[in-house]
Amino acid sequence: MDEMDPFEARLLFGNMLDNLTGAQPTIDRVSGFAVKNSSMADNLLDCITEKLEKLAVPPRLNILLVIDAILLSISRTSSRKGRAAGDSEETQNWMDLIKKDIVQLVKEVVPETPGGDGNVPQVRKVVAGWRRKSVFDKKILGDVEKLLANRAGADTGTSTESGMKHQEILKRIEEDRERHKRHKEDAWIRPPNDAPENELESYWETTSDFNDADWFEITAENNEYRHELDLVKTSLGLHESLI
C-alpha cells in the first residue's frame, strides 16, 4: 500500500482534530494516526499548533491529551522492543519535535484566563505523568512546571466564566474519570533501561518540605472536587424532579 501523501495526511489529521473530544477513544484514534504517520510528524505538529491557536481555550486540553497519548504510545513501543528498536528514526521525529515545542504548546493550553485556569488541574496531572515516566529531561520539565507554578486552577466561582456550560462540565468530569482509570492501567509502563530506584530518586530530589504552598494546593483541589460533587448532586436532583 502506497504511503499517504503529506497534503492528504494533513487534511485528514486536521479534520480529526476538528472532531476531537475528551473521550479516550477519539484521543486514541487521533494519536494512533499521528504515530502511524510519524514520517510526517513535522506537518502534523504544524497542524496541531494551528488548531491550538484557533480553538477556544477549554477544548485545547484535548489536544494536549493527544500529545500525551503520542508520547505514551512511543514509550509503550520502547518498553516492548528496547531502546534501540523503539527509538526508530520516524518515532524519534515526534519526540524531537515535541521536546522542542512542548513549553509553547502547554502555554497555549493554560493561558492566564478563566478558561486556562480551568485546564490547569488536568495539565498538572499530565505533566506529573511525564515526570514519573522520565519522558523529558529535567530542564524541559522544569520549564513546563514553571508555567503552572502559582496557578491554583479554577475555583468554584470561575467555571461559568470559563465559557463551559453545565452539561459540558458534567461531560468533562466523566472524561476525566475515564482518563484517570486509563492512567492507572498505564502506570506500570517504564522507560527502557530504567532502574526502579530512579523513580524513588526522582521523588527524593523533587519533593520539598511540606509548606504553605502545599496547603494552598490542597485547598484548591478540595474546592475543585467539592464543586464537581455539587454539580453531580444538582444534576441528579434535576433528574429526579422530572420523574
mmCIF file of C-alpha atoms in Angstrom:
data_model
loop_
_atom_site.group_PDB
_atom_site.id
_atom_site.type_symbol
_atom_site.label_atom_id
_atom_site.label_comp_id
_atom_site.label_asym_id
_atom_site.label_seq_id
_atom_site.Cartn_x
_atom_site.Cartn_y
_atom_site.Cartn_z
ATOM 1 C CA MET A 1 0.000 0.000 0.000
ATOM 2 C CA ASP A 2 1.361 3.426 -1.008
ATOM 3 C CA GLU A 3 2.278 5.862 1.745
ATOM 4 C CA MET A 4 -0.232 8.641 2.295
ATOM 5 C CA ASP A 5 0.554 11.931 0.601
ATOM 6 C CA PRO A 6 1.661 14.612 3.148
ATOM 7 C CA PHE A 7 -1.021 17.044 1.972
ATOM 8 C CA GLU A 8 -3.704 14.368 2.247
ATOM 9 C CA ALA A 9 -2.426 13.350 5.687
ATOM 10 C CA ARG A 10 -2.532 16.932 6.912
ATOM 11 C CA LEU A 11 -6.102 17.428 5.697
ATOM 12 C CA LEU A 12 -7.255 14.180 7.283
ATOM 13 C CA PHE A 13 -5.444 14.916 10.542
ATOM 14 C CA GLY A 14 -6.901 18.429 10.654
ATOM 15 C CA ASN A 15 -10.390 17.006 10.212
ATOM 16 C CA MET A 16 -9.744 14.524 13.033
ATOM 17 C CA LEU A 17 -8.654 17.376 15.304
ATOM 18 C CA ASP A 18 -11.799 19.330 14.394
ATOM 19 C CA ASN A 19 -13.892 16.397 15.634
ATOM 20 C CA LEU A 20 -11.737 15.687 18.685
ATOM 21 C CA THR A 21 -13.424 15.385 22.080
ATOM 22 C CA GLY A 22 -12.123 14.498 25.521
ATOM 23 C CA ALA A 23 -13.366 10.910 25.150
ATOM 24 C CA GLN A 24 -10.487 8.430 25.277
ATOM 25 C CA PRO A 25 -11.426 6.566 22.054
ATOM 26 C CA THR A 26 -11.193 9.764 19.992
ATOM 27 C CA ILE A 27 -7.885 10.690 21.630
ATOM 28 C CA ASP A 28 -6.523 7.209 20.881
ATOM 29 C CA ARG A 29 -7.709 7.400 17.273
ATOM 30 C CA VAL A 30 -6.031 10.760 16.612
ATOM 31 C CA SER A 31 -2.790 9.841 18.409
ATOM 32 C CA GLY A 32 -2.712 6.475 16.631
ATOM 33 C CA PHE A 33 -2.905 8.220 13.262
ATOM 34 C CA ALA A 34 -0.092 10.566 14.314
ATOM 35 C CA VAL A 35 2.215 7.733 15.397
ATOM 36 C CA LYS A 36 1.406 5.664 12.310
ATOM 37 C CA ASN A 37 2.418 8.618 10.133
ATOM 38 C CA SER A 38 5.483 9.618 12.149
ATOM 39 C CA SER A 39 7.439 10.310 8.954
ATOM 40 C CA MET A 40 5.210 13.389 8.539
ATOM 41 C CA ALA A 41 5.444 14.469 12.184
ATOM 42 C CA ASP A 42 6.583 17.991 11.300
ATOM 43 C CA ASN A 43 3.493 18.590 9.133
ATOM 44 C CA LEU A 44 1.168 17.074 11.701
ATOM 45 C CA LEU A 45 2.645 19.102 14.559
ATOM 46 C CA ASP A 46 2.193 22.278 12.497
ATOM 47 C CA CYS A 47 -1.452 21.274 12.164
ATOM 48 C CA ILE A 48 -1.702 20.835 15.944
ATOM 49 C CA THR A 49 -0.191 24.283 16.513
ATOM 50 C CA GLU A 50 -2.638 25.914 14.101
ATOM 51 C CA LYS A 51 -5.623 24.240 15.760
ATOM 52 C CA LEU A 52 -4.465 25.342 19.213
ATOM 53 C CA GLU A 53 -4.370 28.962 18.078
ATOM 54 C CA LYS A 54 -7.900 28.794 16.634
ATOM 55 C CA LEU A 55 -9.675 26.806 19.355
ATOM 56 C CA ALA A 56 -11.448 28.228 22.369
ATOM 57 C CA VAL A 57 -9.345 27.660 25.482
ATOM 58 C CA PRO A 58 -11.178 24.773 27.271
ATOM 59 C CA PRO A 59 -11.021 22.303 24.314
ATOM 60 C CA ARG A 60 -7.287 22.930 23.901
ATOM 61 C CA LEU A 61 -6.813 20.473 26.744
ATOM 62 C CA ASN A 62 -7.945 17.678 24.420
ATOM 63 C CA ILE A 63 -5.091 18.417 22.020
ATOM 64 C CA LEU A 64 -2.576 18.253 24.862
ATOM 65 C CA LEU A 65 -4.062 14.864 25.741
ATOM 66 C CA VAL A 66 -3.397 13.753 22.156
ATOM 67 C CA ILE A 67 0.240 14.819 22.549
ATOM 68 C CA ASP A 68 0.385 12.901 25.834
ATOM 69 C CA ALA A 69 -1.066 9.823 24.096
ATOM 70 C CA ILE A 70 1.564 10.080 21.337
ATOM 71 C CA LEU A 71 4.320 10.144 23.955
ATOM 72 C CA LEU A 72 2.742 7.225 25.825
ATOM 73 C CA SER A 73 2.463 5.192 22.618
ATOM 74 C CA ILE A 74 6.150 5.729 21.889
ATOM 75 C CA SER A 75 7.008 4.763 25.487
ATOM 76 C CA ARG A 76 4.990 1.553 25.153
ATOM 77 C CA THR A 77 6.807 0.628 21.957
ATOM 78 C CA SER A 78 10.168 1.359 23.545
ATOM 79 C CA SER A 79 9.310 -0.701 26.628
ATOM 80 C CA ARG A 80 8.371 -3.715 24.495
ATOM 81 C CA LYS A 81 11.181 -3.594 21.965
ATOM 82 C CA GLY A 82 14.020 -1.948 23.855
ATOM 83 C CA ARG A 83 15.627 1.416 23.289
ATOM 84 C CA ALA A 84 17.482 0.593 20.057
ATOM 85 C CA ALA A 85 14.411 -0.732 18.282
ATOM 86 C CA GLY A 86 11.899 1.606 19.884
ATOM 87 C CA ASP A 87 13.723 4.801 19.082
ATOM 88 C CA SER A 88 13.302 4.408 15.343
ATOM 89 C CA GLU A 89 14.110 7.401 13.226
ATOM 90 C CA GLU A 90 10.450 8.092 12.477
ATOM 91 C CA THR A 91 9.092 7.947 16.033
ATOM 92 C CA GLN A 92 12.124 9.941 17.130
ATOM 93 C CA ASN A 93 10.818 12.677 14.817
ATOM 94 C CA TRP A 94 7.864 13.091 17.151
ATOM 95 C CA MET A 95 9.993 13.053 20.281
ATOM 96 C CA ASP A 96 12.423 15.672 18.947
ATOM 97 C CA LEU A 97 9.690 17.984 17.680
ATOM 98 C CA ILE A 98 7.581 17.756 20.821
ATOM 99 C CA LYS A 99 10.596 18.351 23.058
ATOM 100 C CA LYS A 100 11.395 21.499 21.112
ATOM 101 C CA ASP A 101 7.870 22.928 21.252
ATOM 102 C CA ILE A 102 6.341 21.479 24.423
ATOM 103 C CA VAL A 103 6.708 24.633 26.538
ATOM 104 C CA GLN A 104 4.869 26.750 23.970
ATOM 105 C CA LEU A 105 2.237 24.049 23.459
ATOM 106 C CA VAL A 106 1.470 23.895 27.183
ATOM 107 C CA LYS A 107 1.417 27.696 27.340
ATOM 108 C CA GLU A 108 -1.332 27.717 24.699
ATOM 109 C CA VAL A 109 -3.402 25.288 26.785
ATOM 110 C CA VAL A 110 -3.139 27.237 30.067
ATOM 111 C CA PRO A 111 -3.220 30.955 29.190
ATOM 112 C CA GLU A 112 -3.846 33.245 32.141
ATOM 113 C CA THR A 113 -7.585 33.420 31.552
ATOM 114 C CA PRO A 114 -10.543 31.742 33.311
ATOM 115 C CA GLY A 115 -10.565 29.061 30.614
ATOM 116 C CA GLY A 116 -6.852 28.481 31.053
ATOM 117 C CA ASP A 117 -7.270 28.257 34.819
ATOM 118 C CA GLY A 118 -9.868 25.547 34.279
ATOM 119 C CA ASN A 119 -7.329 23.477 32.327
ATOM 120 C CA VAL A 120 -4.554 23.766 34.930
ATOM 121 C CA PRO A 121 -5.516 20.808 37.203
ATOM 122 C CA GLN A 122 -5.609 18.305 34.329
ATOM 123 C CA VAL A 123 -2.423 19.684 32.788
ATOM 124 C CA ARG A 124 -0.684 19.211 36.149
ATOM 125 C CA LYS A 125 -1.694 15.539 36.119
ATOM 126 C CA VAL A 126 -0.340 15.113 32.585
ATOM 127 C CA VAL A 127 2.963 16.760 33.488
ATOM 128 C CA ALA A 128 3.247 14.617 36.632
ATOM 129 C CA GLY A 129 2.941 11.554 34.400
ATOM 130 C CA TRP A 130 5.758 12.835 32.190
ATOM 131 C CA ARG A 131 7.966 13.215 35.238
ATOM 132 C CA ARG A 132 7.195 9.722 36.532
ATOM 133 C CA LYS A 133 7.985 8.170 33.161
ATOM 134 C CA SER A 134 11.046 10.384 32.517
ATOM 135 C CA VAL A 135 9.580 11.463 29.178
ATOM 136 C CA PHE A 136 11.555 14.728 29.163
ATOM 137 C CA ASP A 137 14.805 15.768 30.781
ATOM 138 C CA LYS A 138 14.757 17.813 33.985
ATOM 139 C CA LYS A 139 15.310 21.147 32.255
ATOM 140 C CA ILE A 140 12.343 20.765 29.919
ATOM 141 C CA LEU A 141 10.128 19.547 32.765
ATOM 142 C CA GLY A 142 11.289 22.450 34.908
ATOM 143 C CA ASP A 143 10.361 24.945 32.190
ATOM 144 C CA VAL A 144 6.915 23.375 31.807
ATOM 145 C CA GLU A 145 6.305 23.295 35.554
ATOM 146 C CA LYS A 146 7.218 26.989 35.813
ATOM 147 C CA LEU A 147 4.180 27.740 33.656
ATOM 148 C CA LEU A 148 1.967 26.017 36.222
ATOM 149 C CA ALA A 149 3.628 27.492 39.308
ATOM 150 C CA ASN A 150 1.292 29.661 41.383
ATOM 151 C CA ARG A 151 -1.642 28.631 39.185
ATOM 152 C CA ALA A 152 -4.245 27.127 41.512
ATOM 153 C CA GLY A 153 -6.745 26.273 38.781
ATOM 154 C CA ALA A 154 -10.366 27.362 38.574
ATOM 155 C CA ASP A 155 -12.208 27.719 41.865
ATOM 156 C CA THR A 156 -15.939 27.366 42.391
ATOM 157 C CA GLY A 157 -16.587 30.845 41.057
ATOM 158 C CA THR A 158 -14.796 30.636 37.736
ATOM 159 C CA SER A 159 -16.319 27.625 35.986
ATOM 160 C CA THR A 160 -19.144 29.582 34.367
ATOM 161 C CA GLU A 161 -16.716 32.352 33.401
ATOM 162 C CA SER A 162 -14.600 29.837 31.500
ATOM 163 C CA GLY A 163 -17.373 29.501 28.917
ATOM 164 C CA MET A 164 -18.287 25.915 29.786
ATOM 165 C CA LYS A 165 -21.972 25.064 30.080
ATOM 166 C CA HIS A 166 -23.405 22.834 32.792
ATOM 167 C CA GLN A 167 -23.620 19.764 30.546
ATOM 168 C CA GLU A 168 -20.092 20.386 29.232
ATOM 169 C CA ILE A 169 -18.775 20.429 32.800
ATOM 170 C CA LEU A 170 -20.505 17.120 33.587
ATOM 171 C CA LYS A 171 -19.124 15.645 30.376
ATOM 172 C CA ARG A 172 -15.597 16.727 31.284
ATOM 173 C CA ILE A 173 -15.966 15.180 34.751
ATOM 174 C CA GLU A 174 -16.853 11.836 33.147
ATOM 175 C CA GLU A 175 -13.995 12.117 30.642
ATOM 176 C CA ASP A 176 -11.562 12.946 33.459
ATOM 177 C CA ARG A 177 -12.750 9.879 35.363
ATOM 178 C CA GLU A 178 -12.157 7.670 32.320
ATOM 179 C CA ARG A 179 -8.671 9.130 31.788
ATOM 180 C CA HIS A 180 -7.818 8.534 35.429
ATOM 181 C CA LYS A 181 -8.705 4.854 35.000
ATOM 182 C CA ARG A 182 -6.541 4.669 31.871
ATOM 183 C CA HIS A 183 -3.588 6.318 33.614
ATOM 184 C CA LYS A 184 -3.822 3.790 36.456
ATOM 185 C CA GLU A 185 -3.675 0.997 33.880
ATOM 186 C CA ASP A 186 -0.611 2.558 32.237
ATOM 187 C CA ALA A 187 1.219 3.315 35.490
ATOM 188 C CA TRP A 188 3.358 0.164 35.183
ATOM 189 C CA ILE A 189 4.968 1.308 31.907
ATOM 190 C CA ARG A 190 8.611 2.189 32.477
ATOM 191 C CA PRO A 191 11.144 3.887 30.195
ATOM 192 C CA PRO A 192 13.638 1.461 28.562
ATOM 193 C CA ASN A 193 16.587 0.539 30.793
ATOM 194 C CA ASP A 194 15.063 2.459 33.686
ATOM 195 C CA ALA A 195 16.036 1.102 37.097
ATOM 196 C CA PRO A 196 13.234 1.026 39.735
ATOM 197 C CA GLU A 197 15.258 3.183 42.102
ATOM 198 C CA ASN A 198 15.243 6.033 39.564
ATOM 199 C CA GLU A 199 11.646 6.835 40.452
ATOM 200 C CA LEU A 200 12.472 6.930 44.169
ATOM 201 C CA GLU A 201 15.448 9.193 43.486
ATOM 202 C CA SER A 202 13.246 11.471 41.389
ATOM 203 C CA TYR A 203 10.721 11.868 44.206
ATOM 204 C CA TRP A 204 13.522 12.334 46.753
ATOM 205 C CA GLU A 205 15.135 15.113 44.719
ATOM 206 C CA THR A 206 11.985 16.941 43.664
ATOM 207 C CA THR A 207 9.729 16.691 46.732
ATOM 208 C CA SER A 208 10.092 19.700 49.007
ATOM 209 C CA ASP A 209 9.206 20.043 52.672
ATOM 210 C CA PHE A 210 5.505 20.481 53.394
ATOM 211 C CA ASN A 211 4.771 24.211 53.414
ATOM 212 C CA ASP A 212 2.066 26.865 52.951
ATOM 213 C CA ALA A 213 2.063 26.349 49.178
ATOM 214 C CA ASP A 214 1.099 22.707 49.731
ATOM 215 C CA TRP A 215 -1.793 23.749 51.965
ATOM 216 C CA PHE A 216 -2.902 26.188 49.269
ATOM 217 C CA GLU A 217 -2.835 23.490 46.587
ATOM 218 C CA ILE A 218 -4.725 21.003 48.782
ATOM 219 C CA THR A 219 -7.402 23.628 49.461
ATOM 220 C CA ALA A 220 -7.679 24.411 45.738
ATOM 221 C CA GLU A 221 -8.072 20.723 44.858
ATOM 222 C CA ASN A 222 -10.665 20.232 47.596
ATOM 223 C CA ASN A 223 -12.630 23.201 46.240
ATOM 224 C CA GLU A 224 -12.422 21.774 42.720
ATOM 225 C CA TYR A 225 -13.741 18.336 43.680
ATOM 226 C CA ARG A 226 -16.343 19.796 46.036
ATOM 227 C CA HIS A 227 -17.640 21.879 43.148
ATOM 228 C CA GLU A 228 -17.760 18.805 40.887
ATOM 229 C CA LEU A 229 -19.699 16.907 43.559
ATOM 230 C CA ASP A 230 -22.193 19.772 43.886
ATOM 231 C CA LEU A 231 -22.720 19.720 40.119
ATOM 232 C CA VAL A 232 -23.397 15.985 40.158
ATOM 233 C CA LYS A 233 -25.835 16.357 43.059
ATOM 234 C CA THR A 234 -27.599 19.198 41.258
ATOM 235 C CA SER A 235 -27.829 17.147 38.074
ATOM 236 C CA LEU A 236 -29.289 14.170 39.954
ATOM 237 C CA GLY A 237 -31.750 16.428 41.715
ATOM 238 C CA LEU A 238 -32.955 17.885 38.427
ATOM 239 C CA HIS A 239 -33.288 14.368 37.008
ATOM 240 C CA GLU A 240 -35.293 13.132 39.985
ATOM 241 C CA SER A 241 -37.650 16.105 39.807
ATOM 242 C CA LEU A 242 -38.620 15.108 36.278
ATOM 243 C CA ILE A 243 -39.581 11.534 37.264
#
